[in-house]
CSV table of C-alpha atoms in Angstrom, one decimal:
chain,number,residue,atom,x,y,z
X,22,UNK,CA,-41.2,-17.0,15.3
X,23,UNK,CA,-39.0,-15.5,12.5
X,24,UNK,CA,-35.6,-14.4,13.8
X,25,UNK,CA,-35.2,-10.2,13.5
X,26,UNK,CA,-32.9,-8.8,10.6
X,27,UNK,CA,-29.9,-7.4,11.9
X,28,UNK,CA,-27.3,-5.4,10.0
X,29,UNK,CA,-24.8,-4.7,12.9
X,30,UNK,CA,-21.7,-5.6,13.6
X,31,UNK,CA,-20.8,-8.6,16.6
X,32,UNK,CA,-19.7,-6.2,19.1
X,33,UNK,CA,-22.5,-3.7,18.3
X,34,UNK,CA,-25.3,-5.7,20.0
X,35,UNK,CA,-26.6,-4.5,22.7
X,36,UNK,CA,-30.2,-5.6,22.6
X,37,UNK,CA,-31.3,-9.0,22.8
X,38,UNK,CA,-33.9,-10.1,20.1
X,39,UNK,CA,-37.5,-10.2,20.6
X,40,UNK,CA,-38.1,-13.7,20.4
X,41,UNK,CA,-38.9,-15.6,23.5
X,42,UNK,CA,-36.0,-18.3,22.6
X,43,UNK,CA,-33.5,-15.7,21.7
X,44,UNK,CA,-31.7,-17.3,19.3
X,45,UNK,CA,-28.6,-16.7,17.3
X,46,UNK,CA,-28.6,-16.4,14.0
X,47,UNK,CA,-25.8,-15.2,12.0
X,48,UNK,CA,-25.5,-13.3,9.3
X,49,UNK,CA,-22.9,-12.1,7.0
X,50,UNK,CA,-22.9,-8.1,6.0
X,51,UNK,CA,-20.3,-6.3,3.7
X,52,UNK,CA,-17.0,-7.7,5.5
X,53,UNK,CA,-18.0,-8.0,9.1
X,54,UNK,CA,-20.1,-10.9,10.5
X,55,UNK,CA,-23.8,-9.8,12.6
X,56,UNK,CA,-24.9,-11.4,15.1
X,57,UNK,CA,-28.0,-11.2,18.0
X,58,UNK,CA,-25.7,-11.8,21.1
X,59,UNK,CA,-26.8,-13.3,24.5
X,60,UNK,CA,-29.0,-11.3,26.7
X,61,UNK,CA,-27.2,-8.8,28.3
X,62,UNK,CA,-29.6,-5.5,28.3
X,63,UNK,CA,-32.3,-7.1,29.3
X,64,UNK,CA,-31.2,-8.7,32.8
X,65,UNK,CA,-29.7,-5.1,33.8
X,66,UNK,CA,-33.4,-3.8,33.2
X,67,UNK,CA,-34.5,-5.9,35.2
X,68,UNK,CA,-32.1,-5.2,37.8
X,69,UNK,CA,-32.3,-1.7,37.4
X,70,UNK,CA,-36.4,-2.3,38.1
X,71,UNK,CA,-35.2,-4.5,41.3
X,72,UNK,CA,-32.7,-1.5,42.3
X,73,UNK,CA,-35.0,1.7,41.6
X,74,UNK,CA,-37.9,-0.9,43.8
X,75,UNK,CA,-36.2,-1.0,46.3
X,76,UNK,CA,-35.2,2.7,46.5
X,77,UNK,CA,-38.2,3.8,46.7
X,78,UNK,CA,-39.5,1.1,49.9
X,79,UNK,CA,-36.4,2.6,51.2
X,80,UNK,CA,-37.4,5.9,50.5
X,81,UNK,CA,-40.8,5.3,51.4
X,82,UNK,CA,-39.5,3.9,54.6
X,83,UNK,CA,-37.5,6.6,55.6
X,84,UNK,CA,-40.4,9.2,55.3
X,85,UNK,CA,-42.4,6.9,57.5
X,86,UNK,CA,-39.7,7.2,59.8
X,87,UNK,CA,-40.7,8.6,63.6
X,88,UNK,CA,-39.7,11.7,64.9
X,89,UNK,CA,-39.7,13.5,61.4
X,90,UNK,CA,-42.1,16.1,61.3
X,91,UNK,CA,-44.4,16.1,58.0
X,92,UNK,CA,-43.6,19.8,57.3
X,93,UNK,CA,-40.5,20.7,58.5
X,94,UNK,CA,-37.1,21.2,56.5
X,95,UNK,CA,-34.1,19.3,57.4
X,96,UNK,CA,-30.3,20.5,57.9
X,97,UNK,CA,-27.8,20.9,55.1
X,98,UNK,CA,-25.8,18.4,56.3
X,99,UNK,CA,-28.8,15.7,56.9
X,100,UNK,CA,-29.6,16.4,53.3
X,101,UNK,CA,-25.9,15.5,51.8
X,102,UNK,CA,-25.6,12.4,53.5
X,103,UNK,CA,-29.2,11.1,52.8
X,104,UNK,CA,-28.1,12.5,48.7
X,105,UNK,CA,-25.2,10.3,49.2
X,106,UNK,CA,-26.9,7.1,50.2
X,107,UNK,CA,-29.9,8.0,47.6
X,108,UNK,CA,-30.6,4.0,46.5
X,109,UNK,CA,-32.3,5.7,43.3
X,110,UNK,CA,-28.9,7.0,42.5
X,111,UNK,CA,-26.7,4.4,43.0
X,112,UNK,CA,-28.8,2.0,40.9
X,113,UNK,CA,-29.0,4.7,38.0
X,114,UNK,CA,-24.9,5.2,39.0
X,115,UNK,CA,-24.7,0.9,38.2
X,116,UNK,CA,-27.1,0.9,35.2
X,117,UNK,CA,-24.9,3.9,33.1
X,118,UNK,CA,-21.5,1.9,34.0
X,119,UNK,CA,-23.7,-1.3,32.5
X,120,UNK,CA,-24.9,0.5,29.8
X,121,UNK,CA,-21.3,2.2,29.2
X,122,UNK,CA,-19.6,-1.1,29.5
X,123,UNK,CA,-21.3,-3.0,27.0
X,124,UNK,CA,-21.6,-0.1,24.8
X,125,UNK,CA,-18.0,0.1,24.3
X,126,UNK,CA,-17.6,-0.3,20.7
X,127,UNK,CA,-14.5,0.3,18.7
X,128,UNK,CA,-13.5,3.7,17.6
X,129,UNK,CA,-13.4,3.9,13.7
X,130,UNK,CA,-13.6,0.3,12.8
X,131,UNK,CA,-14.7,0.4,9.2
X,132,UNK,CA,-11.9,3.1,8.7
X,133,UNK,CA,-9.3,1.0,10.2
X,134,UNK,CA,-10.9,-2.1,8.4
X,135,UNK,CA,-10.1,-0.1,4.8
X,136,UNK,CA,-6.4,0.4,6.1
X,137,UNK,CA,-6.1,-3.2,6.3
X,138,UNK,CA,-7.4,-4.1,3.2
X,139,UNK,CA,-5.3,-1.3,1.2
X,140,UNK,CA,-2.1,-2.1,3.5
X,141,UNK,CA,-2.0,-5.9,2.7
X,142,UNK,CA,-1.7,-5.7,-1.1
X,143,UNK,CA,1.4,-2.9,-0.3
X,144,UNK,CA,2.9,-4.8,2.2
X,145,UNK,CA,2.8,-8.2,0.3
X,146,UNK,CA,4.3,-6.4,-2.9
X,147,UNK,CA,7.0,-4.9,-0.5
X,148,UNK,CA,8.3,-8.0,1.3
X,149,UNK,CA,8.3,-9.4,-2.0
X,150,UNK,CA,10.2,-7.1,-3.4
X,151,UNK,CA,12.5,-7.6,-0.8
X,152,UNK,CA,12.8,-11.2,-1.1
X,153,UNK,CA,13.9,-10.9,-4.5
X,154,UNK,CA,15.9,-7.7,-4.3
X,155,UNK,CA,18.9,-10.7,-2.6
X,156,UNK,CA,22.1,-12.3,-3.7
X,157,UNK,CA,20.4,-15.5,-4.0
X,158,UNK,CA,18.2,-14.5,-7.0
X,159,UNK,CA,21.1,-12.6,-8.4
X,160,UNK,CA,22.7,-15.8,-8.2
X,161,UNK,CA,20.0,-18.1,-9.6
X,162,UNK,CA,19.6,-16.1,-12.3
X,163,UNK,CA,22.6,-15.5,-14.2
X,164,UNK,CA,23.1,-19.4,-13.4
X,165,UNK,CA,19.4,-20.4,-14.2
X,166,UNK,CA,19.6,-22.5,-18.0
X,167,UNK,CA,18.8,-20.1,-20.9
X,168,UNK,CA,19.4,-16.9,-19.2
X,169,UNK,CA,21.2,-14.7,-22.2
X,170,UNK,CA,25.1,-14.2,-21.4
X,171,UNK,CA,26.8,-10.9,-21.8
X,172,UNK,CA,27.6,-10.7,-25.3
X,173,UNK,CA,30.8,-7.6,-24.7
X,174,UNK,CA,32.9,-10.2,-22.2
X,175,UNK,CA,31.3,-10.3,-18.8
X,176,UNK,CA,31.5,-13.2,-17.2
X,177,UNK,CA,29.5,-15.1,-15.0
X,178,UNK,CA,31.9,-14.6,-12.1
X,179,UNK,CA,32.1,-11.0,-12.7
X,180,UNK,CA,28.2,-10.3,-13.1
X,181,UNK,CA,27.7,-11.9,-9.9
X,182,UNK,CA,30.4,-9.5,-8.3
X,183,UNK,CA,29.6,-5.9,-9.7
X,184,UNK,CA,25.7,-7.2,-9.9
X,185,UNK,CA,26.0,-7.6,-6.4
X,186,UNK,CA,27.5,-4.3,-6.0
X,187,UNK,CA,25.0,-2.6,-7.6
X,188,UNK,CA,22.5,-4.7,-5.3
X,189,UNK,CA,24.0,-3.7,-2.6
X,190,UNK,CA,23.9,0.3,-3.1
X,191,UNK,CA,20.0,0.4,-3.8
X,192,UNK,CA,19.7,-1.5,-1.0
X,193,UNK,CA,22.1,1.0,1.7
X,194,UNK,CA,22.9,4.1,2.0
X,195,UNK,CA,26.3,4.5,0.9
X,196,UNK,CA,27.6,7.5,-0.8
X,197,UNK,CA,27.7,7.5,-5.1
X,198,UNK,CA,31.4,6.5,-4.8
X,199,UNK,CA,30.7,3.2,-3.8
X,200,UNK,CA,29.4,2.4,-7.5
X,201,UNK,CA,31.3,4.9,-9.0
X,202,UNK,CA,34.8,3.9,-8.1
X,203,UNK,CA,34.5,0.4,-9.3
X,204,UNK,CA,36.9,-0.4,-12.3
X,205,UNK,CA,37.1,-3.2,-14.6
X,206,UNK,CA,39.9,-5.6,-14.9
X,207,UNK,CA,41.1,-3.0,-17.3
X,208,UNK,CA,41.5,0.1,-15.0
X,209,UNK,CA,38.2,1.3,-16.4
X,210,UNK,CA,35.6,2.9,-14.7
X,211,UNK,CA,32.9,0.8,-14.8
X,212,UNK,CA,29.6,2.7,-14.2
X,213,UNK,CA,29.2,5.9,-15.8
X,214,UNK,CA,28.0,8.9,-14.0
X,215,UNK,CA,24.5,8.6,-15.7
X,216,UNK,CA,24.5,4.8,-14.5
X,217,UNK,CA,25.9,6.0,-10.7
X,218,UNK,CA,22.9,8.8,-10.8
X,219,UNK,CA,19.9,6.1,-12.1
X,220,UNK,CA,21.1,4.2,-9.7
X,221,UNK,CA,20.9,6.7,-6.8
X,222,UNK,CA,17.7,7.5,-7.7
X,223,UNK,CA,16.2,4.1,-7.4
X,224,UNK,CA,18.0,3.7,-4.2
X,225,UNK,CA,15.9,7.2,-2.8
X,226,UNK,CA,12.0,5.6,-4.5
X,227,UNK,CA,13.1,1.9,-3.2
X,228,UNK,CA,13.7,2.9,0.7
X,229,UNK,CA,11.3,5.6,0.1
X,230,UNK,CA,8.9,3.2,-0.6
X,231,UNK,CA,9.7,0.4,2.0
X,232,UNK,CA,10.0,3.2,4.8
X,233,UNK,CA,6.5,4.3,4.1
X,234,UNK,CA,5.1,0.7,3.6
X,235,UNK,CA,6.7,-0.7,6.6
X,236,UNK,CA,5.4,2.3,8.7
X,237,UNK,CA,1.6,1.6,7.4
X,238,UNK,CA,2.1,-2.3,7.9
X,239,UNK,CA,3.1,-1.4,11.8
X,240,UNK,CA,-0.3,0.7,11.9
X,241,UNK,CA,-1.8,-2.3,9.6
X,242,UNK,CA,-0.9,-4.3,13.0
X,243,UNK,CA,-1.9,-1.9,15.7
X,244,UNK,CA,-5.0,-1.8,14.2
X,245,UNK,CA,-5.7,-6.1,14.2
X,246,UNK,CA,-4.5,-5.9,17.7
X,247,UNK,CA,-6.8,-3.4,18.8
X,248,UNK,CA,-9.8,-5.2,16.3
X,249,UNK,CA,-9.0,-8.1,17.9
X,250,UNK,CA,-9.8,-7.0,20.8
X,251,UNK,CA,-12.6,-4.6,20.6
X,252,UNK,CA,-14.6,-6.2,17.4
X,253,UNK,CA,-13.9,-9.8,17.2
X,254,UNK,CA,-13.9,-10.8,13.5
X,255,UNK,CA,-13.1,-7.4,11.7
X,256,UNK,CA,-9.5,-7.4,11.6
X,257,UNK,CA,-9.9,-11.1,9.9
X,258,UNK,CA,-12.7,-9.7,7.7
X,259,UNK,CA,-10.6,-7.1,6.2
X,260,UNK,CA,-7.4,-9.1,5.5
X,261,UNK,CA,-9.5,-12.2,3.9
X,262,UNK,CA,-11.4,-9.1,1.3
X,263,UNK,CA,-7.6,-7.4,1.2
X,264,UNK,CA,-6.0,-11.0,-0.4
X,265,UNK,CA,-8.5,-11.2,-2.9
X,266,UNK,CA,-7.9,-7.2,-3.5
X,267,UNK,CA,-4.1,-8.7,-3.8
X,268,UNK,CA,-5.0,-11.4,-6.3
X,269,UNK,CA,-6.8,-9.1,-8.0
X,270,UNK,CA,-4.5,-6.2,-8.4
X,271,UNK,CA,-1.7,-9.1,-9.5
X,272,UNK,CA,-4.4,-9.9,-12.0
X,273,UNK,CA,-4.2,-6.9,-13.4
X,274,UNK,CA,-0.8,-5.9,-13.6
X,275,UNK,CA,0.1,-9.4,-14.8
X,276,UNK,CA,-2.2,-8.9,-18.0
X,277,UNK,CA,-0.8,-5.6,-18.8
X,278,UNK,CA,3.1,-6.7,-18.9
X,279,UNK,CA,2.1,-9.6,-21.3
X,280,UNK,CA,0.1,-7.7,-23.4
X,281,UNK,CA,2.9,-5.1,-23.8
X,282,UNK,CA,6.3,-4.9,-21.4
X,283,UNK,CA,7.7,-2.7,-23.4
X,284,UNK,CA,5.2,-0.4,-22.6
X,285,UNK,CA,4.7,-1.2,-19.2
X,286,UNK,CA,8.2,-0.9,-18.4
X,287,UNK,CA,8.2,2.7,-19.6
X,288,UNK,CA,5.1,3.5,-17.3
X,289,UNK,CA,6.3,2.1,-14.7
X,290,UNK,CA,9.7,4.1,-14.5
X,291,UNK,CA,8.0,7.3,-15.9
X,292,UNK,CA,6.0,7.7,-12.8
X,293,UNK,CA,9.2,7.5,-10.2
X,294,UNK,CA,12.0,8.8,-12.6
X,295,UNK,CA,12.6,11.9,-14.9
X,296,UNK,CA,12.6,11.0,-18.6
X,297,UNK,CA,16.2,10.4,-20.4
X,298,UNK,CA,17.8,9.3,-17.1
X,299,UNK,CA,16.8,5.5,-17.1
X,300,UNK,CA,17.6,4.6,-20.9
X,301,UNK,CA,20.7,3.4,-21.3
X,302,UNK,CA,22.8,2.1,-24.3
X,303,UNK,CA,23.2,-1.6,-24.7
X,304,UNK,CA,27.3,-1.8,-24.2
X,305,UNK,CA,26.8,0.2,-20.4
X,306,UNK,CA,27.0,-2.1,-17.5
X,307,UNK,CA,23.5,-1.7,-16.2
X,308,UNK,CA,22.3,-3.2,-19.3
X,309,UNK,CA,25.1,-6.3,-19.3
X,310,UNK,CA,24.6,-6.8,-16.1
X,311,UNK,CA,20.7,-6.5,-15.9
X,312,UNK,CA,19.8,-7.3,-19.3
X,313,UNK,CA,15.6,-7.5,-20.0
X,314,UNK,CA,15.2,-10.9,-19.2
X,315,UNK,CA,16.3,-10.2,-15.3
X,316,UNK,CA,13.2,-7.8,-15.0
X,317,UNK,CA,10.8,-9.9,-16.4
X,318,UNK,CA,12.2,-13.1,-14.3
X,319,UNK,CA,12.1,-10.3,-11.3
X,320,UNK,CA,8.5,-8.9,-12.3
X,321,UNK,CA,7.4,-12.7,-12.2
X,322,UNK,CA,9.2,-13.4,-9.2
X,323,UNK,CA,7.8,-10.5,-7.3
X,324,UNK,CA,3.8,-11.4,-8.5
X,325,UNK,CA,4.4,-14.7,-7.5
X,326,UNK,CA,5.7,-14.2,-3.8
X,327,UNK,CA,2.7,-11.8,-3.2
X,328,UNK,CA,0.6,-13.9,-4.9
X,329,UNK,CA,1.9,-16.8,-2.2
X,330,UNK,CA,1.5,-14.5,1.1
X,331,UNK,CA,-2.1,-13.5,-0.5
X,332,UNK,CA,-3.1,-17.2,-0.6
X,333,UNK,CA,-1.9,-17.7,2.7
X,334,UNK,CA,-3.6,-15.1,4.5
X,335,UNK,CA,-7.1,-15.9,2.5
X,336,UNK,CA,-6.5,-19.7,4.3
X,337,UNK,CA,-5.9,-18.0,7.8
X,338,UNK,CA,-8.5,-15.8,7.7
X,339,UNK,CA,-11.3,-17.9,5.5
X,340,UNK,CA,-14.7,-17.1,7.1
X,341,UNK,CA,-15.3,-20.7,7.9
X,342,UNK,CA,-18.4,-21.4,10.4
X,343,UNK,CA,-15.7,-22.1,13.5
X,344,UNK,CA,-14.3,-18.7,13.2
X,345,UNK,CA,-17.5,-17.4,12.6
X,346,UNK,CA,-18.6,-19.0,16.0
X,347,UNK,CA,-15.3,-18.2,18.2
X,348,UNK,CA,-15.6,-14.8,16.9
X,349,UNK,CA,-19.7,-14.3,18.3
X,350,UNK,CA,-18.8,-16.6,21.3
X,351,UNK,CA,-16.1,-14.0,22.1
X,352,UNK,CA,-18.3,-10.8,21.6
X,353,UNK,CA,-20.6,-12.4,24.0
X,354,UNK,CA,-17.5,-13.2,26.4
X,355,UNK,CA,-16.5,-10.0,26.4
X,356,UNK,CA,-19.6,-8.6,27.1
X,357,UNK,CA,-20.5,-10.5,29.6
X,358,UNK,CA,-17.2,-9.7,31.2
X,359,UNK,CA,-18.0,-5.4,30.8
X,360,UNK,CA,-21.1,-6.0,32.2
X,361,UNK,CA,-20.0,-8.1,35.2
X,362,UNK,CA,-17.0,-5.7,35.7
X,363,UNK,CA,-19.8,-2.9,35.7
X,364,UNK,CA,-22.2,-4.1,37.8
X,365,UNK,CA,-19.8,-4.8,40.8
């Protein structure tokens, strides 16, 4: 007999198929795996048959009982006992906590599935970001072979030092005089006031941005928990379609900066910063001390860390047939567990 189409999520079944076997077969739709679960339904109708069967021998019983006349009314107070111990009730009372029980689906799970899958690529980005936003890169680049020195008399000693100091101000919240009172070994100030400003400004749209990321990444992993529990194989379905979303975005970006940084690099600071206060003159120490080469070394840097965290999670979360089959053998765990719970 040909197995039933089904389009419904694991922890959506509630009905057993048709066929006499009651198979499982399952089958992939959009981003979450289907599958016909175990009986469940069908044993409570029969016990609900059983339960209402029995109510009404009981009931039958009890109106066969002596002493009762045929006609006559009995007290209030008879009447709310016997409405207490009504065996109709009780078994309709245990076949609505059944029906509850393994009806309990998840609340907004496509919705939190979409979260996932546009939180991953801004989270990856992020913590890449931050990986590369260190003294250690600072370091390996102005030591890295081929990197351009500073042609107006910094040296590599002295990069690393105020570099770091700018570093370190888009990365805290210290005031402006923390870049601005820096002098040269000439008494000079070394950042202008332009520089100090640019530079507060990427510090507000940098910790901005990580605020708001980190505060969607901890909903990002409220949400898994609770998919986790409720819809087995969801929360893995959306991160395995948000790393290819990742790859794909990368893609993208990476084929517009090689077929123009110039221009790219003027997008991409036109949308977070007001025009004339990011260009700079070659001889001010932003530029010595990151010169163009840095961003593009950063811009590949960054790609290529997200590009690693999307390959990983597209390993951990491949829809291979085991964790297609330990996420339907724990739908039907669980409810088998709601139904046992609600039948006691």
């Amino acid at each position: 007999m040909a197995t039933p189409s089904n389009d419904k999520a694991p922890w959506q079944q509630a009905e057993p198929p048709a066929d006499e076997d009651r198979r499982e077969e399952p089958v992939w739709t959009g981003l979450l795996p289907a599958v016909v679960p175990a009986e469940t339904a069908h044993d409570d109708e029969h016990d609900d048959a059983r339960h209402s069967e029995h109510g009404e021998e009981r009931g039958a019983g009890q109106r066969r009982a002596p002493g009762r006349p045929g006609g006559g009314s009995r007290a209030v107070g008879a009447d709310e006992a016997a409405g207490d111990d009504d065996p109709d009730a009780e078994a309709r009372r245990r076949a609505a906590l059944r029906r509850d029980a393994l009806a309990d689906e998840p609340r907004l799970p496509r919705l939190q599935q979409v979260l996932l899958v546009l939180v991953l690529p801004l989270a990856l980005l992020a913590a890449a970001v931050r990986v590369v936003a260190t003294p250690l890169f600072l370091w390996a680049e102005y030591h890295r072979p081929g990197f351009p020195a500073d042609s107006y008399g910094f040296s590599t000693e002295e990069r690393m030092v105020f570099g770091s100091y700018g570093l370190d101000y888009v990365m805290n919240w210290a005031p402006p005089g923390f870049l601005g009172g820096l002098q040269d070994a000439d008494g000079a100030q070394l950042f202008l006031g332009s520089e100090v400003a640019h530079m507060t400004d990427v510090k507000i749209v940098l910790q901005s941005a990580l605020a708001v990321v980190a505060v969607l990444a901890l909903l990002g992993l409220v949400s898994c928990l609770y998919l986790r529990a409720k819809a087995p194989g969801a929360a893995s379905g959306a991160l395995f379609f948000g790393s290819w979303l990742t790859v794909a975005l990368l893609v993208v970006l990476a084929v517009a900066a090689v077929l123009g940084w110039q221009q790219f690099f003027a997008l991409f600071h036109s949308l977070f910063f007001a025009d004339g206060s990011w260009t700079f003159r070659a001889s001010d120490t932003l530029i010595r001390l990151y010169p163009t080469q840095f961003w593009v070394d950063a811009a590949i840097a960054v790609a290529g860390f997200a590009l690693l965290g999307a390959l990983a999670v597209m390993i951990a979360t491949w829809p291979t047939a085991f964790r297609r089959h330990r996420a339907f053998d724990r739908v039907r765990r669980r409810q088998e567990l709601k139904r046992r719970l609600a039948g006691r």
